[in-house]
Short mmCIF file of C-alpha atoms in Angstrom, two decimals:
data_model
loop_
_atom_site.label_atom_id
_atom_site.label_comp_id
_atom_site.label_asym_id
_atom_site.label_seq_id
_atom_site.Cartn_x
_atom_site.Cartn_y
_atom_site.Cartn_z
CA UNK A 7 216.70 47.07 93.90
CA UNK A 8 219.92 45.53 95.16
CA UNK A 9 219.83 43.96 98.59
CA UNK A 10 221.84 45.59 101.33
CA UNK A 11 223.91 43.09 103.27
CA UNK A 12 225.15 43.79 106.74
CA UNK A 13 228.69 42.98 107.76
CA UNK A 14 230.41 42.53 111.08
CA UNK A 15 233.70 44.34 111.77
CA UNK A 16 236.14 42.42 113.97
CA UNK A 17 239.45 43.86 115.18
CA UNK A 18 242.30 42.20 116.99
CA UNK A 19 243.76 44.97 119.12
CA UNK A 20 247.46 45.83 119.40
CA UNK A 21 248.05 43.67 122.49
CA UNK A 22 246.59 40.59 120.77
CA UNK A 23 248.85 41.14 117.77
CA UNK A 24 251.90 41.79 119.98
CA UNK A 25 251.24 38.64 122.05
CA UNK A 26 250.98 36.45 118.93
CA UNK A 27 247.32 35.55 119.46
CA UNK A 28 246.01 36.37 115.96
CA UNK A 29 245.67 32.75 114.81
CA UNK A 30 243.94 31.62 118.01
CA UNK A 31 241.51 34.54 117.97
CA UNK A 32 240.61 33.93 114.32
CA UNK A 33 240.09 30.23 115.09
CA UNK A 34 237.67 31.07 117.89
CA UNK A 35 235.63 33.40 115.68
CA UNK A 36 235.45 30.76 112.96
CA UNK A 37 234.36 28.14 115.51
CA UNK A 38 231.50 30.50 116.45
CA UNK A 39 230.35 30.47 112.81
CA UNK A 40 231.90 33.67 111.49
CA UNK A 41 233.17 33.44 107.91
CA UNK A 42 235.89 35.96 107.15
CA UNK A 43 235.67 37.68 103.76
CA UNK A 44 238.44 40.26 104.28
CA UNK A 45 241.40 40.69 106.58
CA UNK A 46 244.14 43.31 106.79
CA UNK A 47 247.05 43.98 109.12
CA UNK A 48 247.18 47.74 109.51
CA UNK A 49 248.40 50.54 111.73
CA UNK A 50 245.37 52.83 111.91
CA UNK A 51 245.95 56.57 111.87
CA UNK A 52 244.78 58.70 114.78
CA UNK A 53 242.34 60.47 112.45
CA UNK A 54 240.76 57.18 111.37
CA UNK A 55 240.51 55.99 114.98
CA UNK A 56 238.94 59.26 116.14
CA UNK A 57 236.35 58.90 113.37
CA UNK A 58 235.75 55.21 114.12
CA UNK A 59 235.15 55.88 117.82
CA UNK A 60 233.32 59.20 117.31
CA UNK A 61 230.30 57.99 119.31
CA UNK A 62 232.56 57.75 122.37
CA UNK A 63 234.15 61.21 122.04
CA UNK A 64 232.47 62.59 125.16
CA UNK A 65 233.55 59.69 127.36
CA UNK A 66 236.50 60.18 129.72
CA UNK A 67 238.40 57.22 128.22
CA UNK A 68 238.15 58.39 124.58
CA UNK A 69 241.66 59.87 124.23
CA UNK A 70 243.21 56.85 125.98
CA UNK A 71 241.33 54.47 123.70
CA UNK A 72 242.51 56.26 120.57
CA UNK A 73 246.09 56.34 121.90
CA UNK A 74 245.97 52.62 122.77
CA UNK A 75 244.54 51.56 119.40
CA UNK A 76 247.21 53.69 117.67
CA UNK A 77 250.02 52.13 119.74
CA UNK A 78 250.57 49.20 117.37
CA UNK A 79 249.21 47.24 114.45
CA UNK A 80 245.70 45.78 114.49
CA UNK A 81 244.17 43.01 112.41
CA UNK A 82 240.95 44.30 110.87
CA UNK A 83 238.49 41.69 109.58
CA UNK A 84 235.07 41.64 107.93
CA UNK A 85 232.48 38.90 108.15
CA UNK A 86 229.03 38.75 106.53
CA UNK A 87 226.41 39.42 109.21
CA UNK A 88 225.81 36.19 111.09
#
């Protein structure tokens, strides 16, 4: 039976990308021991964001969160579980 490995999803939100903080944020994660195995600059669709945050759909801030995360590009990263 193949082993199941857990992974950590890390996202740099639109304001971090807009402010030019991507390199600094990645550096801090790496200093904490995270090893990045995948990274992608993307502009997530509203449908993907609604699915990603589905557990928050009944919260009053849900629509604002989806709108904010859709407002610009994000850097999506994956790290093996620490």
